[in-house]
Amino acid sequence: MKITFFTHNTFLLEVNEKNLLIDPFFSGNPFFNNRNYLKCIDFYLKKVDYILLTHAHYDHVCDVEFFSQKFSNVLVISNYEISNYFEKRGIKTYGMNYGSFISFPFGKLKYVFSAHSSVFSDGTYGGNPGGFLLHTNKGNLYISGDTSLMNEMKIIPIFGSLKISILPIGGRYTMDVEEAILASDFLKCKRILGVHYDTFEEIKIDKNESKKKFSEKGKELILLKMGESIYV
Ligand code: NI
Ligand code: MN
């Protein structure tokens, strides 16, 4: 399983020959100011089979239509309301809710609870916000999406142990570093890929200090640069 990070909560998961793009946020992303995000997309994203959307906020869904035009066979997977929103715009979608695991060619996927909000920038209701639990023959992964620390995280490892968890660490709208450390206890997962930081002024973090806080608790915080990948 390969994970490539594109800042914020945007990353590509490559597993079982399928490419899953999570929460695409390029065109409106302050990181790409004065940088050519289209060049970046052409370079890193040669194939996208699925787009997974955690919730309807602009910084998670703003490039869905762009990618569904670029990759005509793409399937958007999200909650029922977000799926409906994009289905009406002629995009192929798969809607679910907090419920069971669903089998896809890349593995089993479950839409799980997150403590946040979810509305499109045009005011359309975006259903309940969520995260994804992905079980594959290459290991299991949890993508929390934007969320505060919550008790519900404790049920995630009951379904199977996690190789890595992708958690927001920027604070204000989501967990901060200290809370993500507690989340990693709840998840029984020592390896955390930190996301949702530094994109905006109000979610700036001290990267070295954050890594140190994790390592003091015997945990690993992985922070990737734009376009950097890890194999898990
Ligand atoms: Ni959000
Ligand atoms: Mn967000």
PDB file of C-alpha atoms and ligand atoms in Angstrom:
ATOM      1  CA  MET A   1       0.000   0.000   0.000  1.00  0.00           C
ATOM      2  CA  LYS A   2       1.411   3.359  -1.041  1.00  0.00           C
ATOM      3  CA  ILE A   3       0.265   6.737   0.312  1.00  0.00           C
ATOM      4  CA  THR A   4       1.194  10.004  -1.433  1.00  0.00           C
ATOM      5  CA  PHE A   5       0.407  13.265   0.356  1.00  0.00           C
ATOM      6  CA  PHE A   6      -0.781  16.487  -1.356  1.00  0.00           C
ATOM      7  CA  THR A   7      -1.193  18.720   1.731  1.00  0.00           C
ATOM      8  CA  HIS A   8      -4.295  19.125   3.901  1.00  0.00           C
ATOM      9  CA  ASN A   9      -6.452  15.977   3.828  1.00  0.00           C
ATOM     10  CA  THR A  10      -5.634  15.215   0.194  1.00  0.00           C
ATOM     11  CA  PHE A  11      -3.736  12.047  -0.588  1.00  0.00           C
ATOM     12  CA  LEU A  12      -3.579   9.155  -3.013  1.00  0.00           C
ATOM     13  CA  LEU A  13      -3.816   5.571  -1.815  1.00  0.00           C
ATOM     14  CA  GLU A  14      -2.508   2.891  -4.148  1.00  0.00           C
ATOM     15  CA  VAL A  15      -3.658  -0.555  -3.146  1.00  0.00           C
ATOM     16  CA  ASN A  16      -4.357  -3.719  -5.158  1.00  0.00           C
ATOM     17  CA  GLU A  17      -3.767  -1.881  -8.451  1.00  0.00           C
ATOM     18  CA  LYS A  18      -6.466   0.679  -7.645  1.00  0.00           C
ATOM     19  CA  ASN A  19      -5.840   4.378  -7.081  1.00  0.00           C
ATOM     20  CA  LEU A  20      -7.995   6.111  -4.494  1.00  0.00           C
ATOM     21  CA  LEU A  21      -7.883   9.891  -4.214  1.00  0.00           C
ATOM     22  CA  ILE A  22      -9.026  11.243  -0.853  1.00  0.00           C
ATOM     23  CA  ASP A  23     -10.667  14.695  -0.394  1.00  0.00           C
ATOM     24  CA  PRO A  24      -9.194  16.463  -3.476  1.00  0.00           C
ATOM     25  CA  PHE A  25      -8.257  20.074  -2.603  1.00  0.00           C
ATOM     26  CA  PHE A  26      -5.959  21.641  -5.196  1.00  0.00           C
ATOM     27  CA  SER A  27      -7.580  24.617  -6.967  1.00  0.00           C
ATOM     28  CA  GLY A  28      -8.603  26.543  -3.834  1.00  0.00           C
ATOM     29  CA  ASN A  29      -5.687  25.362  -1.696  1.00  0.00           C
ATOM     30  CA  PRO A  30      -3.509  28.249  -0.402  1.00  0.00           C
ATOM     31  CA  PHE A  31      -0.435  25.975  -0.602  1.00  0.00           C
ATOM     32  CA  PHE A  32      -0.607  26.148  -4.396  1.00  0.00           C
ATOM     33  CA  ASN A  33      -0.664  29.953  -4.548  1.00  0.00           C
ATOM     34  CA  ASN A  34       1.859  30.914  -7.193  1.00  0.00           C
ATOM     35  CA  ARG A  35       2.490  27.236  -7.882  1.00  0.00           C
ATOM     36  CA  ASN A  36       1.005  25.416 -10.817  1.00  0.00           C
ATOM     37  CA  TYR A  37      -1.353  22.879  -9.253  1.00  0.00           C
ATOM     38  CA  LEU A  38      -2.378  21.524 -12.675  1.00  0.00           C
ATOM     39  CA  LYS A  39       1.245  20.578 -13.345  1.00  0.00           C
ATOM     40  CA  CYS A  40       1.360  18.859  -9.981  1.00  0.00           C
ATOM     41  CA  ILE A  41      -1.828  16.926 -10.770  1.00  0.00           C
ATOM     42  CA  ASP A  42      -0.481  15.866 -14.185  1.00  0.00           C
ATOM     43  CA  PHE A  43       2.762  14.726 -12.609  1.00  0.00           C
ATOM     44  CA  TYR A  44       1.430  12.774  -9.630  1.00  0.00           C
ATOM     45  CA  LEU A  45      -2.075  11.727 -10.614  1.00  0.00           C
ATOM     46  CA  LYS A  46      -1.877   9.693 -13.803  1.00  0.00           C
ATOM     47  CA  LYS A  47      -4.742   7.420 -12.823  1.00  0.00           C
ATOM     48  CA  VAL A  48      -7.601   7.824 -10.369  1.00  0.00           C
ATOM     49  CA  ASP A  49     -10.179   5.038 -10.010  1.00  0.00           C
ATOM     50  CA  TYR A  50     -12.034   6.213  -6.912  1.00  0.00           C
ATOM     51  CA  ILE A  51     -12.531   9.467  -5.035  1.00  0.00           C
ATOM     52  CA  LEU A  52     -13.326   9.110  -1.342  1.00  0.00           C
ATOM     53  CA  LEU A  53     -14.957  12.095   0.359  1.00  0.00           C
ATOM     54  CA  THR A  54     -15.095  12.381   4.144  1.00  0.00           C
ATOM     55  CA  HIS A  55     -17.498  15.354   4.303  1.00  0.00           C
ATOM     56  CA  ALA A  56     -18.861  18.235   2.217  1.00  0.00           C
ATOM     57  CA  HIS A  57     -16.654  21.137   3.325  1.00  0.00           C
ATOM     58  CA  TYR A  58     -15.008  23.065   0.509  1.00  0.00           C
ATOM     59  CA  ASP A  59     -11.468  22.115   1.549  1.00  0.00           C
ATOM     60  CA  HIS A  60     -12.391  18.431   0.956  1.00  0.00           C
ATOM     61  CA  VAL A  61     -14.593  18.375  -2.140  1.00  0.00           C
ATOM     62  CA  CYS A  62     -13.704  21.399  -4.267  1.00  0.00           C
ATOM     63  CA  ASP A  63     -12.016  19.479  -7.116  1.00  0.00           C
ATOM     64  CA  VAL A  64     -14.359  16.491  -7.413  1.00  0.00           C
ATOM     65  CA  GLU A  65     -15.879  17.708 -10.679  1.00  0.00           C
ATOM     66  CA  PHE A  66     -12.437  18.441 -12.149  1.00  0.00           C
ATOM     67  CA  PHE A  67     -11.199  14.911 -11.406  1.00  0.00           C
ATOM     68  CA  SER A  68     -14.386  13.222 -12.551  1.00  0.00           C
ATOM     69  CA  GLN A  69     -13.970  14.990 -15.906  1.00  0.00           C
ATOM     70  CA  LYS A  70     -10.274  14.129 -16.125  1.00  0.00           C
ATOM     71  CA  PHE A  71     -10.882  10.463 -15.257  1.00  0.00           C
ATOM     72  CA  SER A  72     -14.222   9.575 -16.811  1.00  0.00           C
ATOM     73  CA  ASN A  73     -14.583   6.191 -15.068  1.00  0.00           C
ATOM     74  CA  VAL A  74     -14.002   7.505 -11.571  1.00  0.00           C
ATOM     75  CA  LEU A  75     -16.413   6.404  -8.827  1.00  0.00           C
ATOM     76  CA  VAL A  76     -17.078   8.869  -6.003  1.00  0.00           C
ATOM     77  CA  ILE A  77     -17.628   7.157  -2.652  1.00  0.00           C
ATOM     78  CA  SER A  78     -19.077   9.100   0.248  1.00  0.00           C
ATOM     79  CA  ASN A  79     -22.136   9.404   2.448  1.00  0.00           C
ATOM     80  CA  TYR A  80     -25.613   9.258   0.891  1.00  0.00           C
ATOM     81  CA  GLU A  81     -26.162  13.050   0.744  1.00  0.00           C
ATOM     82  CA  ILE A  82     -22.773  13.917  -0.776  1.00  0.00           C
ATOM     83  CA  SER A  83     -23.175  11.096  -3.299  1.00  0.00           C
ATOM     84  CA  ASN A  84     -26.596  12.450  -4.299  1.00  0.00           C
ATOM     85  CA  TYR A  85     -25.145  15.943  -4.741  1.00  0.00           C
ATOM     86  CA  PHE A  86     -22.546  14.719  -7.235  1.00  0.00           C
ATOM     87  CA  GLU A  87     -24.852  12.153  -8.890  1.00  0.00           C
ATOM     88  CA  LYS A  88     -27.114  15.107  -9.839  1.00  0.00           C
ATOM     89  CA  ARG A  89     -24.071  16.649 -11.535  1.00  0.00           C
ATOM     90  CA  GLY A  90     -23.644  13.584 -13.713  1.00  0.00           C
ATOM     91  CA  ILE A  91     -20.911  11.887 -11.684  1.00  0.00           C
ATOM     92  CA  LYS A  92     -20.923   8.153 -10.905  1.00  0.00           C
ATOM     93  CA  THR A  93     -21.251   7.740  -7.161  1.00  0.00           C
ATOM     94  CA  TYR A  94     -21.589   5.152  -4.423  1.00  0.00           C
ATOM     95  CA  GLY A  95     -23.453   6.414  -1.368  1.00  0.00           C
ATOM     96  CA  MET A  96     -23.304   4.807   2.029  1.00  0.00           C
ATOM     97  CA  ASN A  97     -23.852   5.762   5.630  1.00  0.00           C
ATOM     98  CA  TYR A  98     -22.521   4.724   8.993  1.00  0.00           C
ATOM     99  CA  GLY A  99     -23.055   1.020   8.464  1.00  0.00           C
ATOM    100  CA  SER A 100     -21.378  -2.134   7.335  1.00  0.00           C
ATOM    101  CA  PHE A 101     -18.181  -2.884   5.477  1.00  0.00           C
ATOM    102  CA  ILE A 102     -18.699  -2.814   1.710  1.00  0.00           C
ATOM    103  CA  SER A 103     -16.472  -4.883  -0.608  1.00  0.00           C
ATOM    104  CA  PHE A 104     -14.707  -3.057  -3.427  1.00  0.00           C
ATOM    105  CA  PRO A 105     -11.977  -4.375  -5.773  1.00  0.00           C
ATOM    106  CA  PHE A 106      -9.331  -2.669  -3.573  1.00  0.00           C
ATOM    107  CA  GLY A 107     -10.628  -3.942  -0.203  1.00  0.00           C
ATOM    108  CA  LYS A 108     -13.431  -3.556   2.316  1.00  0.00           C
ATOM    109  CA  LEU A 109     -14.537  -0.052   3.154  1.00  0.00           C
ATOM    110  CA  LYS A 110     -16.647   1.248   6.015  1.00  0.00           C
ATOM    111  CA  TYR A 111     -17.886   4.829   6.462  1.00  0.00           C
ATOM    112  CA  VAL A 112     -17.364   5.638  10.119  1.00  0.00           C
ATOM    113  CA  PHE A 113     -18.417   8.342  12.552  1.00  0.00           C
ATOM    114  CA  SER A 114     -16.579  11.627  12.947  1.00  0.00           C
ATOM    115  CA  ALA A 115     -17.371  14.522  15.270  1.00  0.00           C
ATOM    116  CA  HIS A 116     -17.481  17.514  12.904  1.00  0.00           C
ATOM    117  CA  SER A 117     -19.994  19.166  10.532  1.00  0.00           C
ATOM    118  CA  SER A 118     -20.725  18.823   6.808  1.00  0.00           C
ATOM    119  CA  VAL A 119     -22.235  21.356   4.431  1.00  0.00           C
ATOM    120  CA  PHE A 120     -21.420  22.333   0.835  1.00  0.00           C
ATOM    121  CA  SER A 121     -20.250  25.886   0.135  1.00  0.00           C
ATOM    122  CA  ASP A 122     -23.575  26.572  -1.662  1.00  0.00           C
ATOM    123  CA  GLY A 123     -25.415  25.729   1.571  1.00  0.00           C
ATOM    124  CA  THR A 124     -26.572  22.228   0.532  1.00  0.00           C
ATOM    125  CA  TYR A 125     -26.750  19.811   3.439  1.00  0.00           C
ATOM    126  CA  GLY A 126     -23.801  17.417   3.304  1.00  0.00           C
ATOM    127  CA  GLY A 127     -25.115  14.613   5.506  1.00  0.00           C
ATOM    128  CA  ASN A 128     -23.203  13.423   8.535  1.00  0.00           C
ATOM    129  CA  PRO A 129     -19.430  13.896   8.350  1.00  0.00           C
ATOM    130  CA  GLY A 130     -17.309  10.782   8.524  1.00  0.00           C
ATOM    131  CA  GLY A 131     -14.093   8.924   8.061  1.00  0.00           C
ATOM    132  CA  PHE A 132     -13.152   5.674   6.360  1.00  0.00           C
ATOM    133  CA  LEU A 133     -11.959   2.382   7.729  1.00  0.00           C
ATOM    134  CA  LEU A 134     -10.234   0.395   4.988  1.00  0.00           C
ATOM    135  CA  HIS A 135      -9.415  -3.282   5.424  1.00  0.00           C
ATOM    136  CA  THR A 136      -7.255  -4.836   2.709  1.00  0.00           C
ATOM    137  CA  ASN A 137      -5.099  -7.908   2.213  1.00  0.00           C
ATOM    138  CA  LYS A 138      -2.151  -5.485   2.495  1.00  0.00           C
ATOM    139  CA  GLY A 139      -3.206  -4.237   5.934  1.00  0.00           C
ATOM    140  CA  ASN A 140      -5.764  -1.962   7.547  1.00  0.00           C
ATOM    141  CA  LEU A 141      -5.911   1.801   7.542  1.00  0.00           C
ATOM    142  CA  TYR A 142      -8.085   4.404   9.273  1.00  0.00           C
ATOM    143  CA  ILE A 143      -8.763   7.828   7.776  1.00  0.00           C
ATOM    144  CA  SER A 144     -10.537   9.839  10.454  1.00  0.00           C
ATOM    145  CA  GLY A 145     -11.434  12.887   8.341  1.00  0.00           C
ATOM    146  CA  ASP A 146     -11.923  16.189  10.167  1.00  0.00           C
ATOM    147  CA  THR A 147     -12.870  15.291  13.717  1.00  0.00           C
ATOM    148  CA  SER A 148     -12.363  16.084  17.345  1.00  0.00           C
ATOM    149  CA  LEU A 149     -11.118  13.402  19.668  1.00  0.00           C
ATOM    150  CA  MET A 150     -14.055  11.064  20.327  1.00  0.00           C
ATOM    151  CA  ASN A 151     -14.843   7.906  22.222  1.00  0.00           C
ATOM    152  CA  GLU A 152     -16.118   6.236  19.046  1.00  0.00           C
ATOM    153  CA  MET A 153     -12.492   5.803  17.927  1.00  0.00           C
ATOM    154  CA  LYS A 154     -12.224   2.981  20.465  1.00  0.00           C
ATOM    155  CA  ILE A 155     -14.369   0.684  18.321  1.00  0.00           C
ATOM    156  CA  ILE A 156     -12.096   1.064  15.268  1.00  0.00           C
ATOM    157  CA  PRO A 157      -9.400  -1.455  16.391  1.00  0.00           C
ATOM    158  CA  ILE A 158     -12.078  -3.978  17.404  1.00  0.00           C
ATOM    159  CA  PHE A 159     -12.577  -4.678  13.678  1.00  0.00           C
ATOM    160  CA  GLY A 160      -8.879  -5.451  13.218  1.00  0.00           C
ATOM    161  CA  SER A 161      -5.497  -3.949  14.054  1.00  0.00           C
ATOM    162  CA  LEU A 162      -4.341  -0.910  12.101  1.00  0.00           C
ATOM    163  CA  LYS A 163      -1.065  -0.482  10.237  1.00  0.00           C
ATOM    164  CA  ILE A 164      -1.426   3.282  10.164  1.00  0.00           C
ATOM    165  CA  SER A 165      -3.989   5.972  10.980  1.00  0.00           C
ATOM    166  CA  ILE A 166      -4.369   9.260   9.143  1.00  0.00           C
ATOM    167  CA  LEU A 167      -5.425  11.931  11.617  1.00  0.00           C
ATOM    168  CA  PRO A 168      -5.801  15.740  11.566  1.00  0.00           C
ATOM    169  CA  ILE A 169      -3.378  17.517  13.890  1.00  0.00           C
ATOM    170  CA  GLY A 170      -3.826  21.224  13.086  1.00  0.00           C
ATOM    171  CA  GLY A 171      -6.316  22.064  15.849  1.00  0.00           C
ATOM    172  CA  ARG A 172      -9.105  24.662  15.882  1.00  0.00           C
ATOM    173  CA  TYR A 173     -11.436  22.799  13.449  1.00  0.00           C
ATOM    174  CA  THR A 174     -10.108  19.350  14.351  1.00  0.00           C
ATOM    175  CA  MET A 175      -7.890  17.578  16.876  1.00  0.00           C
ATOM    176  CA  ASP A 176      -4.519  19.080  17.665  1.00  0.00           C
ATOM    177  CA  VAL A 177      -1.306  17.147  18.278  1.00  0.00           C
ATOM    178  CA  GLU A 178      -2.001  16.341  21.944  1.00  0.00           C
ATOM    179  CA  GLU A 179      -5.464  15.021  21.104  1.00  0.00           C
ATOM    180  CA  ALA A 180      -4.131  13.001  18.179  1.00  0.00           C
ATOM    181  CA  ILE A 181      -1.741  11.304  20.632  1.00  0.00           C
ATOM    182  CA  LEU A 182      -4.760  10.334  22.758  1.00  0.00           C
ATOM    183  CA  ALA A 183      -6.565   9.208  19.597  1.00  0.00           C
ATOM    184  CA  SER A 184      -3.678   6.911  18.793  1.00  0.00           C
ATOM    185  CA  ASP A 185      -4.182   5.301  22.223  1.00  0.00           C
ATOM    186  CA  PHE A 186      -7.901   4.836  21.471  1.00  0.00           C
ATOM    187  CA  LEU A 187      -7.013   3.333  18.086  1.00  0.00           C
ATOM    188  CA  LYS A 188      -4.217   1.099  19.462  1.00  0.00           C
ATOM    189  CA  CYS A 189      -2.131   2.402  16.573  1.00  0.00           C
ATOM    190  CA  LYS A 190       1.321   3.883  17.146  1.00  0.00           C
ATOM    191  CA  ARG A 191       1.927   5.017  13.601  1.00  0.00           C
ATOM    192  CA  ILE A 192       0.119   8.231  12.671  1.00  0.00           C
ATOM    193  CA  LEU A 193       0.254  10.161   9.421  1.00  0.00           C
ATOM    194  CA  GLY A 194      -0.563  13.741  10.376  1.00  0.00           C
ATOM    195  CA  VAL A 195      -2.787  15.803   8.040  1.00  0.00           C
ATOM    196  CA  HIS A 196      -4.900  19.005   8.060  1.00  0.00           C
ATOM    197  CA  TYR A 197      -2.148  21.338   9.322  1.00  0.00           C
ATOM    198  CA  ASP A 198      -0.236  24.349   7.943  1.00  0.00           C
ATOM    199  CA  THR A 199      -2.652  24.887   5.010  1.00  0.00           C
ATOM    200  CA  PHE A 200      -4.186  27.950   6.690  1.00  0.00           C
ATOM    201  CA  GLU A 201      -2.701  30.424   9.164  1.00  0.00           C
ATOM    202  CA  GLU A 202      -4.954  29.226  12.002  1.00  0.00           C
ATOM    203  CA  ILE A 203      -3.840  25.585  11.739  1.00  0.00           C
ATOM    204  CA  LYS A 204      -0.063  26.154  11.634  1.00  0.00           C
ATOM    205  CA  ILE A 205       1.956  23.765  13.775  1.00  0.00           C
ATOM    206  CA  ASP A 206       5.561  23.330  14.867  1.00  0.00           C
ATOM    207  CA  LYS A 207       6.468  20.151  12.980  1.00  0.00           C
ATOM    208  CA  ASN A 208       9.568  19.167  14.954  1.00  0.00           C
ATOM    209  CA  GLU A 209       7.887  19.837  18.293  1.00  0.00           C
ATOM    210  CA  SER A 210       4.868  17.759  17.185  1.00  0.00           C
ATOM    211  CA  LYS A 211       7.046  14.803  16.193  1.00  0.00           C
ATOM    212  CA  LYS A 212       8.896  15.064  19.497  1.00  0.00           C
ATOM    213  CA  LYS A 213       5.635  14.946  21.464  1.00  0.00           C
ATOM    214  CA  PHE A 214       4.692  11.726  19.683  1.00  0.00           C
ATOM    215  CA  SER A 215       8.081  10.086  20.145  1.00  0.00           C
ATOM    216  CA  GLU A 216       8.065  10.957  23.871  1.00  0.00           C
ATOM    217  CA  LYS A 217       4.960   8.748  24.111  1.00  0.00           C
ATOM    218  CA  GLY A 218       6.608   5.950  22.128  1.00  0.00           C
ATOM    219  CA  LYS A 219       4.640   6.772  18.969  1.00  0.00           C
ATOM    220  CA  GLU A 220       5.571   7.874  15.479  1.00  0.00           C
ATOM    221  CA  LEU A 221       4.189  10.972  13.773  1.00  0.00           C
ATOM    222  CA  ILE A 222       4.866  10.927  10.041  1.00  0.00           C
ATOM    223  CA  LEU A 223       4.685  14.289   8.264  1.00  0.00           C
ATOM    224  CA  LEU A 224       5.116  14.203   4.498  1.00  0.00           C
ATOM    225  CA  LYS A 225       5.989  16.976   2.087  1.00  0.00           C
ATOM    226  CA  MET A 226       3.755  17.765  -0.879  1.00  0.00           C
ATOM    227  CA  GLY A 227       4.092  14.835  -3.298  1.00  0.00           C
ATOM    228  CA  GLU A 228       6.040  12.656  -0.865  1.00  0.00           C
ATOM    229  CA  SER A 229       5.069   8.977  -0.488  1.00  0.00           C
ATOM    230  CA  ILE A 230       5.336   6.226   2.086  1.00  0.00           C
ATOM    231  CA  TYR A 231       4.821   2.507   1.746  1.00  0.00           C
ATOM    232  CA  VAL A 232       2.931   0.760   4.528  1.00  0.00           C
TER     233      VAL A 232
HETATM  234 NI    NI B   1     -14.218  20.186   7.623  1.00  0.00          NI
HETATM  235 MN    MN B   2     -11.282  20.573   6.695  1.00  0.00          MN
END
